[in-house]
C-alpha cells in the first residue's frame, strides 16, 4: 500500500492524543483535555477509569485489559461495556499474549470477538504488543483480529519493556491486513520523522502523547530551508 505525503493537518485527524499514566488526577485529566482542544486533535485516549469525561468536542478512545492483556475475556467484556456506557467512542483492547505465544488462535479470535460484540457501532482496535512477538505471531494475531471483526490492529501499549512501534512491525501488519483494517502505530513515537516513517510503512492512525512537540517540529525543515535560501540571497 502506497501512502501519500502526510500533512500536519491530516495528522491531527489520525492522532489519538494520549494520557494513560497511572495515577492521573481529575485536575490533570481536565488540563489534558484543555490542551487537546487547543491543539485541535480529533481524538483523545484515556484510561477507562477516568470516564465519563468532558473531551471538549473530541472523540474518546479508551483502553481495556490494559496494559498486560492478562485478563479473563469476561473482564475485558465488562470493562468494554462500562466504557461504552461512559461515553467511549473507540476501544483499544490488549490481546492475551499468553494465548498468542501458545498459538491458540481460536481462543485469541474468540476473545476479540467477545469484546467486539460488547461495543457494537464503536471502533475496535486490537493491541498485539508487536515488539514482544515473532513475525509469525504478528501475522497470526492480525489475522485473528480481522476474523473477529476488529477495525484496527495496533502495535503497542507503550508500557512493555520489549519496546513500542517499529517500521518493520507496521509494514508487516499493513501487508497482512491490507486496506481492510487500519494500523495504529503507538509506543515511543516522539518525532515528526518517526511519524512520517511509520506512515510510509502503512500506519493509518497514531497513538502519541507528545502531540504538540511533534506538530511544533513539523515544518522545521521548511523553515530552515527558507532561512538558508534567504541567507544565500543576501549581498556581502
PDB file of C-alpha atoms in Angstrom:
ATOM      1  CA  UNK A   1       0.000   0.000   0.000  1.00  0.00           C
ATOM      2  CA  UNK A   2       1.428   3.368  -1.027  1.00  0.00           C
ATOM      3  CA  UNK A   3       0.687   6.316   1.240  1.00  0.00           C
ATOM      4  CA  UNK A   4       0.556   9.911   0.057  1.00  0.00           C
ATOM      5  CA  UNK A   5       2.570  12.562   1.876  1.00  0.00           C
ATOM      6  CA  UNK A   6       1.263  13.137   5.389  1.00  0.00           C
ATOM      7  CA  UNK A   7       0.499  16.743   6.304  1.00  0.00           C
ATOM      8  CA  UNK A   8       0.250  18.218   9.787  1.00  0.00           C
ATOM      9  CA  UNK A   9      -3.437  18.889   9.176  1.00  0.00           C
ATOM     10  CA  UNK A  10      -4.109  15.247   8.291  1.00  0.00           C
ATOM     11  CA  UNK A  11      -2.001  14.069  11.219  1.00  0.00           C
ATOM     12  CA  UNK A  12      -4.337  15.918  13.582  1.00  0.00           C
ATOM     13  CA  UNK A  13      -7.243  13.838  12.277  1.00  0.00           C
ATOM     14  CA  UNK A  14      -5.475  10.485  12.792  1.00  0.00           C
ATOM     15  CA  UNK A  15      -3.619  11.149  16.047  1.00  0.00           C
ATOM     16  CA  UNK A  16      -5.053   9.673  19.252  1.00  0.00           C
ATOM     17  CA  UNK A  17      -3.719  12.227  21.758  1.00  0.00           C
ATOM     18  CA  UNK A  18      -2.915  10.002  24.716  1.00  0.00           C
ATOM     19  CA  UNK A  19      -2.868  10.204  28.512  1.00  0.00           C
ATOM     20  CA  UNK A  20      -2.514   6.766  30.107  1.00  0.00           C
ATOM     21  CA  UNK A  21      -0.204   7.490  33.034  1.00  0.00           C
ATOM     22  CA  UNK A  22      -1.225   5.600  36.184  1.00  0.00           C
ATOM     23  CA  UNK A  23      -2.333   7.888  38.988  1.00  0.00           C
ATOM     24  CA  UNK A  24      -3.736  10.608  36.739  1.00  0.00           C
ATOM     25  CA  UNK A  25      -5.903  13.002  38.762  1.00  0.00           C
ATOM     26  CA  UNK A  26      -9.152  14.641  37.705  1.00  0.00           C
ATOM     27  CA  UNK A  27      -7.361  18.000  37.534  1.00  0.00           C
ATOM     28  CA  UNK A  28      -4.632  16.542  35.307  1.00  0.00           C
ATOM     29  CA  UNK A  29      -7.254  14.988  33.046  1.00  0.00           C
ATOM     30  CA  UNK A  30      -9.072  18.304  32.708  1.00  0.00           C
ATOM     31  CA  UNK A  31      -5.840  20.118  31.852  1.00  0.00           C
ATOM     32  CA  UNK A  32      -5.072  17.442  29.272  1.00  0.00           C
ATOM     33  CA  UNK A  33      -8.487  17.906  27.654  1.00  0.00           C
ATOM     34  CA  UNK A  34      -7.981  21.675  27.504  1.00  0.00           C
ATOM     35  CA  UNK A  35      -4.625  21.196  25.789  1.00  0.00           C
ATOM     36  CA  UNK A  36      -6.106  18.672  23.365  1.00  0.00           C
ATOM     37  CA  UNK A  37      -8.755  21.193  22.338  1.00  0.00           C
ATOM     38  CA  UNK A  38      -6.097  23.857  21.854  1.00  0.00           C
ATOM     39  CA  UNK A  39      -4.004  21.524  19.688  1.00  0.00           C
ATOM     40  CA  UNK A  40      -7.064  20.570  17.651  1.00  0.00           C
ATOM     41  CA  UNK A  41      -6.821  16.774  17.723  1.00  0.00           C
ATOM     42  CA  UNK A  42      -9.848  14.730  16.701  1.00  0.00           C
ATOM     43  CA  UNK A  43      -9.461  12.119  19.475  1.00  0.00           C
ATOM     44  CA  UNK A  44      -8.122  11.686  22.971  1.00  0.00           C
ATOM     45  CA  UNK A  45      -7.138   8.358  24.516  1.00  0.00           C
ATOM     46  CA  UNK A  46      -7.504   7.985  28.290  1.00  0.00           C
ATOM     47  CA  UNK A  47      -7.899   5.217  30.851  1.00  0.00           C
ATOM     48  CA  UNK A  48     -11.394   3.802  31.206  1.00  0.00           C
ATOM     49  CA  UNK A  49     -11.397   4.570  34.942  1.00  0.00           C
ATOM     50  CA  UNK A  50     -11.316   8.284  34.070  1.00  0.00           C
ATOM     51  CA  UNK A  51     -14.615   8.097  32.185  1.00  0.00           C
ATOM     52  CA  UNK A  52     -17.021   9.749  31.810  1.00  0.00           C
ATOM     53  CA  UNK A  53     -15.040  12.845  30.874  1.00  0.00           C
ATOM     54  CA  UNK A  54     -15.546  16.129  29.064  1.00  0.00           C
ATOM     55  CA  UNK A  55     -13.485  15.745  25.897  1.00  0.00           C
ATOM     56  CA  UNK A  56     -14.434  19.230  24.673  1.00  0.00           C
ATOM     57  CA  UNK A  57     -15.623  18.067  21.273  1.00  0.00           C
ATOM     58  CA  UNK A  58     -13.038  15.343  20.662  1.00  0.00           C
ATOM     59  CA  UNK A  59     -13.961  11.672  20.411  1.00  0.00           C
ATOM     60  CA  UNK A  60     -12.905   9.491  23.330  1.00  0.00           C
ATOM     61  CA  UNK A  61     -10.704   6.428  22.902  1.00  0.00           C
ATOM     62  CA  UNK A  62     -10.125   4.183  25.902  1.00  0.00           C
ATOM     63  CA  UNK A  63      -8.176   1.022  26.677  1.00  0.00           C
ATOM     64  CA  UNK A  64      -9.322  -2.307  28.119  1.00  0.00           C
ATOM     65  CA  UNK A  65      -7.263  -5.165  29.507  1.00  0.00           C
ATOM     66  CA  UNK A  66      -4.520  -2.586  29.813  1.00  0.00           C
ATOM     67  CA  UNK A  67      -1.579  -2.840  29.802  1.00  0.00           C
ATOM     68  CA  UNK A  68      -0.820  -6.571  30.164  1.00  0.00           C
ATOM     69  CA  UNK A  69      -3.801  -8.139  28.414  1.00  0.00           C
ATOM     70  CA  UNK A  70      -3.640 -10.936  31.008  1.00  0.00           C
ATOM     71  CA  UNK A  71      -7.284 -10.639  31.965  1.00  0.00           C
ATOM     72  CA  UNK A  72     -10.149 -13.062  31.523  1.00  0.00           C
ATOM     73  CA  UNK A  73     -12.150 -12.290  28.413  1.00  0.00           C
ATOM     74  CA  UNK A  74     -15.210 -11.686  30.598  1.00  0.00           C
ATOM     75  CA  UNK A  75     -13.340  -8.928  32.442  1.00  0.00           C
ATOM     76  CA  UNK A  76     -12.425  -7.236  29.162  1.00  0.00           C
ATOM     77  CA  UNK A  77     -16.027  -7.520  28.009  1.00  0.00           C
ATOM     78  CA  UNK A  78     -17.319  -5.944  31.231  1.00  0.00           C
ATOM     79  CA  UNK A  79     -14.736  -3.158  31.036  1.00  0.00           C
ATOM     80  CA  UNK A  80     -15.693  -2.518  27.419  1.00  0.00           C
ATOM     81  CA  UNK A  81     -19.413  -2.356  28.163  1.00  0.00           C
ATOM     82  CA  UNK A  82     -18.846   0.092  31.014  1.00  0.00           C
ATOM     83  CA  UNK A  83     -16.547   2.242  28.873  1.00  0.00           C
ATOM     84  CA  UNK A  84     -19.164   2.446  26.124  1.00  0.00           C
ATOM     85  CA  UNK A  85     -21.825   3.379  28.700  1.00  0.00           C
ATOM     86  CA  UNK A  86     -19.474   6.109  29.943  1.00  0.00           C
ATOM     87  CA  UNK A  87     -19.035   7.671  26.513  1.00  0.00           C
ATOM     88  CA  UNK A  88     -16.154   5.860  24.814  1.00  0.00           C
ATOM     89  CA  UNK A  89     -16.273   6.135  21.020  1.00  0.00           C
ATOM     90  CA  UNK A  90     -13.402   3.718  20.400  1.00  0.00           C
ATOM     91  CA  UNK A  91     -11.986   0.737  22.300  1.00  0.00           C
ATOM     92  CA  UNK A  92      -8.321  -0.306  22.235  1.00  0.00           C
ATOM     93  CA  UNK A  93      -8.116  -3.807  23.739  1.00  0.00           C
ATOM     94  CA  UNK A  94      -4.918  -5.620  24.672  1.00  0.00           C
ATOM     95  CA  UNK A  95      -4.804  -9.163  23.324  1.00  0.00           C
ATOM     96  CA  UNK A  96      -3.952 -12.038  25.662  1.00  0.00           C
ATOM     97  CA  UNK A  97      -0.299 -12.584  24.806  1.00  0.00           C
ATOM     98  CA  UNK A  98      -0.194 -15.943  26.565  1.00  0.00           C
ATOM     99  CA  UNK A  99      -2.729 -17.257  24.086  1.00  0.00           C
ATOM    100  CA  UNK A 100      -0.744 -15.722  21.235  1.00  0.00           C
ATOM    101  CA  UNK A 101       2.537 -17.297  22.354  1.00  0.00           C
ATOM    102  CA  UNK A 102       0.813 -20.651  22.748  1.00  0.00           C
ATOM    103  CA  UNK A 103      -0.558 -20.415  19.224  1.00  0.00           C
ATOM    104  CA  UNK A 104      -4.126 -20.749  20.483  1.00  0.00           C
ATOM    105  CA  UNK A 105      -5.544 -18.692  17.635  1.00  0.00           C
ATOM    106  CA  UNK A 106      -9.150 -19.807  18.024  1.00  0.00           C
ATOM    107  CA  UNK A 107      -9.066 -18.597  21.636  1.00  0.00           C
ATOM    108  CA  UNK A 108      -7.458 -15.309  20.587  1.00  0.00           C
ATOM    109  CA  UNK A 109     -10.165 -14.813  17.992  1.00  0.00           C
ATOM    110  CA  UNK A 110     -12.927 -15.721  20.469  1.00  0.00           C
ATOM    111  CA  UNK A 111     -11.687 -13.157  22.991  1.00  0.00           C
ATOM    112  CA  UNK A 112     -11.526 -10.386  20.405  1.00  0.00           C
ATOM    113  CA  UNK A 113     -14.970 -11.295  19.091  1.00  0.00           C
ATOM    114  CA  UNK A 114     -16.417 -11.133  22.611  1.00  0.00           C
ATOM    115  CA  UNK A 115     -15.105  -7.593  23.022  1.00  0.00           C
ATOM    116  CA  UNK A 116     -16.315  -6.745  19.516  1.00  0.00           C
ATOM    117  CA  UNK A 117     -19.837  -7.786  20.498  1.00  0.00           C
ATOM    118  CA  UNK A 118     -19.647  -5.623  23.628  1.00  0.00           C
ATOM    119  CA  UNK A 119     -19.049  -2.433  21.635  1.00  0.00           C
ATOM    120  CA  UNK A 120     -21.387  -2.521  18.617  1.00  0.00           C
ATOM    121  CA  UNK A 121     -21.085   0.529  16.417  1.00  0.00           C
ATOM    122  CA  UNK A 122     -17.796   1.527  18.036  1.00  0.00           C
ATOM    123  CA  UNK A 123     -14.308   1.322  16.529  1.00  0.00           C
ATOM    124  CA  UNK A 124     -12.334  -1.609  17.959  1.00  0.00           C
ATOM    125  CA  UNK A 125      -8.539  -1.735  17.871  1.00  0.00           C
ATOM    126  CA  UNK A 126      -6.547  -4.780  18.960  1.00  0.00           C
ATOM    127  CA  UNK A 127      -3.193  -4.142  20.634  1.00  0.00           C
ATOM    128  CA  UNK A 128      -0.860  -7.030  19.876  1.00  0.00           C
ATOM    129  CA  UNK A 129       2.382  -5.750  21.549  1.00  0.00           C
ATOM    130  CA  UNK A 130       4.322  -6.354  18.356  1.00  0.00           C
ATOM    131  CA  UNK A 131       7.798  -5.753  19.813  1.00  0.00           C
ATOM    132  CA  UNK A 132       7.358  -8.825  22.008  1.00  0.00           C
ATOM    133  CA  UNK A 133       6.190 -11.103  19.176  1.00  0.00           C
ATOM    134  CA  UNK A 134       7.787 -13.017  16.324  1.00  0.00           C
ATOM    135  CA  UNK A 135       6.853 -12.124  12.768  1.00  0.00           C
ATOM    136  CA  UNK A 136       4.643 -15.209  12.577  1.00  0.00           C
ATOM    137  CA  UNK A 137       2.869 -14.227  15.806  1.00  0.00           C
ATOM    138  CA  UNK A 138       2.320 -10.704  14.484  1.00  0.00           C
ATOM    139  CA  UNK A 139       0.781 -12.011  11.266  1.00  0.00           C
ATOM    140  CA  UNK A 140      -1.444 -14.560  13.005  1.00  0.00           C
ATOM    141  CA  UNK A 141      -2.572 -12.003  15.600  1.00  0.00           C
ATOM    142  CA  UNK A 142      -3.587  -9.656  12.798  1.00  0.00           C
ATOM    143  CA  UNK A 143      -5.482 -12.429  11.058  1.00  0.00           C
ATOM    144  CA  UNK A 144      -7.325 -13.307  14.271  1.00  0.00           C
ATOM    145  CA  UNK A 145      -8.244  -9.647  14.808  1.00  0.00           C
ATOM    146  CA  UNK A 146      -9.614  -9.377  11.290  1.00  0.00           C
ATOM    147  CA  UNK A 147     -11.575 -12.620  11.564  1.00  0.00           C
ATOM    148  CA  UNK A 148     -13.114 -11.420  14.847  1.00  0.00           C
ATOM    149  CA  UNK A 149     -14.351  -8.177  13.321  1.00  0.00           C
ATOM    150  CA  UNK A 150     -11.828  -5.640  14.609  1.00  0.00           C
ATOM    151  CA  UNK A 151     -11.380  -2.337  12.784  1.00  0.00           C
ATOM    152  CA  UNK A 152      -7.691  -1.803  13.534  1.00  0.00           C
ATOM    153  CA  UNK A 153      -4.618  -3.646  14.714  1.00  0.00           C
ATOM    154  CA  UNK A 154      -2.315  -1.670  16.983  1.00  0.00           C
ATOM    155  CA  UNK A 155       1.376  -2.173  17.645  1.00  0.00           C
ATOM    156  CA  UNK A 156       1.865  -1.476  21.318  1.00  0.00           C
ATOM    157  CA  UNK A 157       0.675  -0.294  24.705  1.00  0.00           C
ATOM    158  CA  UNK A 158       3.787   1.807  25.220  1.00  0.00           C
ATOM    159  CA  UNK A 159       4.272   0.133  28.606  1.00  0.00           C
ATOM    160  CA  UNK A 160       6.069  -3.077  27.651  1.00  0.00           C
ATOM    161  CA  UNK A 161       9.864  -3.286  28.131  1.00  0.00           C
ATOM    162  CA  UNK A 162      10.150  -5.012  24.744  1.00  0.00           C
ATOM    163  CA  UNK A 163       9.549  -1.650  23.064  1.00  0.00           C
ATOM    164  CA  UNK A 164       6.985   0.237  21.029  1.00  0.00           C
ATOM    165  CA  UNK A 165       6.163   0.748  17.378  1.00  0.00           C
ATOM    166  CA  UNK A 166       8.683  -0.169  14.692  1.00  0.00           C
ATOM    167  CA  UNK A 167       8.704   0.334  10.954  1.00  0.00           C
ATOM    168  CA  UNK A 168       9.186  -3.406  10.448  1.00  0.00           C
ATOM    169  CA  UNK A 169       6.148  -4.333  12.541  1.00  0.00           C
ATOM    170  CA  UNK A 170       3.922  -1.697  10.957  1.00  0.00           C
ATOM    171  CA  UNK A 171       4.946  -2.781   7.467  1.00  0.00           C
ATOM    172  CA  UNK A 172       4.234  -6.431   8.321  1.00  0.00           C
ATOM    173  CA  UNK A 173       0.876  -5.602   9.905  1.00  0.00           C
ATOM    174  CA  UNK A 174      -0.157  -3.426   6.966  1.00  0.00           C
ATOM    175  CA  UNK A 175       0.825  -6.141   4.498  1.00  0.00           C
ATOM    176  CA  UNK A 176      -1.275  -8.655   6.445  1.00  0.00           C
ATOM    177  CA  UNK A 177      -4.485  -6.644   6.775  1.00  0.00           C
ATOM    178  CA  UNK A 178      -4.211  -4.668   3.523  1.00  0.00           C
ATOM    179  CA  UNK A 179      -6.777  -1.899   3.305  1.00  0.00           C
ATOM    180  CA  UNK A 180      -9.368  -3.990   5.145  1.00  0.00           C
ATOM    181  CA  UNK A 181      -8.252  -2.842   8.607  1.00  0.00           C
ATOM    182  CA  UNK A 182      -6.405   0.196   9.860  1.00  0.00           C
ATOM    183  CA  UNK A 183      -2.986   0.003  11.513  1.00  0.00           C
ATOM    184  CA  UNK A 184      -2.356   2.094  14.610  1.00  0.00           C
ATOM    185  CA  UNK A 185       1.266   2.775  15.489  1.00  0.00           C
ATOM    186  CA  UNK A 186       1.778   3.522  19.165  1.00  0.00           C
ATOM    187  CA  UNK A 187       4.596   3.472  21.676  1.00  0.00           C
ATOM    188  CA  UNK A 188       7.719   5.612  21.644  1.00  0.00           C
ATOM    189  CA  UNK A 189       6.671   7.900  18.771  1.00  0.00           C
ATOM    190  CA  UNK A 190       8.122  11.277  19.676  1.00  0.00           C
ATOM    191  CA  UNK A 191       9.254  12.990  16.471  1.00  0.00           C
ATOM    192  CA  UNK A 192       7.844  14.111  13.149  1.00  0.00           C
ATOM    193  CA  UNK A 193      10.428  11.955  11.395  1.00  0.00           C
ATOM    194  CA  UNK A 194       9.174   8.857  13.246  1.00  0.00           C
ATOM    195  CA  UNK A 195       5.567   9.654  12.337  1.00  0.00           C
ATOM    196  CA  UNK A 196       6.465  10.055   8.676  1.00  0.00           C
ATOM    197  CA  UNK A 197       8.453   6.811   8.617  1.00  0.00           C
ATOM    198  CA  UNK A 198       5.620   4.847  10.177  1.00  0.00           C
ATOM    199  CA  UNK A 199       3.081   6.485   7.866  1.00  0.00           C
ATOM    200  CA  UNK A 200       5.167   5.457   4.860  1.00  0.00           C
ATOM    201  CA  UNK A 201       5.288   1.905   6.259  1.00  0.00           C
ATOM    202  CA  UNK A 202       1.493   1.737   6.342  1.00  0.00           C
ATOM    203  CA  UNK A 203       0.290   3.243   9.639  1.00  0.00           C
ATOM    204  CA  UNK A 204      -3.125   4.899   9.355  1.00  0.00           C
ATOM    205  CA  UNK A 205      -3.557   6.003  12.978  1.00  0.00           C
ATOM    206  CA  UNK A 206      -1.106   7.100  15.678  1.00  0.00           C
ATOM    207  CA  UNK A 207      -1.102   6.914  19.451  1.00  0.00           C
ATOM    208  CA  UNK A 208       1.031   9.783  20.747  1.00  0.00           C
ATOM    209  CA  UNK A 209       1.374  11.706  23.985  1.00  0.00           C
ATOM    210  CA  UNK A 210       3.840  14.319  22.715  1.00  0.00           C
ATOM    211  CA  UNK A 211       1.475  15.547  20.010  1.00  0.00           C
ATOM    212  CA  UNK A 212       2.252  19.241  20.487  1.00  0.00           C
ATOM    213  CA  UNK A 213       6.003  18.651  20.213  1.00  0.00           C
ATOM    214  CA  UNK A 214       5.567  16.600  17.039  1.00  0.00           C
ATOM    215  CA  UNK A 215       3.459  19.346  15.483  1.00  0.00           C
ATOM    216  CA  UNK A 216       5.913  22.045  16.572  1.00  0.00           C
ATOM    217  CA  UNK A 217       8.739  20.486  14.576  1.00  0.00           C
ATOM    218  CA  UNK A 218       6.589  19.504  11.593  1.00  0.00           C
ATOM    219  CA  UNK A 219       7.644  22.412   9.387  1.00  0.00           C
ATOM    220  CA  UNK A 220      11.106  22.874  10.857  1.00  0.00           C
ATOM    221  CA  UNK A 221      12.926  21.613   7.721  1.00  0.00           C
ATOM    222  CA  UNK A 222      10.922  24.010   5.541  1.00  0.00           C
ATOM    223  CA  UNK A 223      11.675  26.881   7.887  1.00  0.00           C
ATOM    224  CA  UNK A 224      15.385  26.050   7.894  1.00  0.00           C
ATOM    225  CA  UNK A 225      15.465  25.762   4.100  1.00  0.00           C
ATOM    226  CA  UNK A 226      13.701  29.100   3.730  1.00  0.00           C
ATOM    227  CA  UNK A 227      16.192  30.717   6.091  1.00  0.00           C
ATOM    228  CA  UNK A 228      19.102  29.218   4.174  1.00  0.00           C
ATOM    229  CA  UNK A 229      17.670  30.450   0.881  1.00  0.00           C
ATOM    230  CA  UNK A 230      17.277  33.921   2.338  1.00  0.00           C
ATOM    231  CA  UNK A 231      20.862  33.931   3.551  1.00  0.00           C
ATOM    232  CA  UNK A 232      22.146  32.884   0.126  1.00  0.00           C
ATOM    233  CA  UNK A 233      20.366  35.850  -1.465  1.00  0.00           C
ATOM    234  CA  UNK A 234      21.981  38.412   0.823  1.00  0.00           C
ATOM    235  CA  UNK A 235      24.638  40.782  -0.571  1.00  0.00           C
ATOM    236  CA  UNK A 236      28.038  40.750   1.073  1.00  0.00           C
TER     237      UNK A 236
END
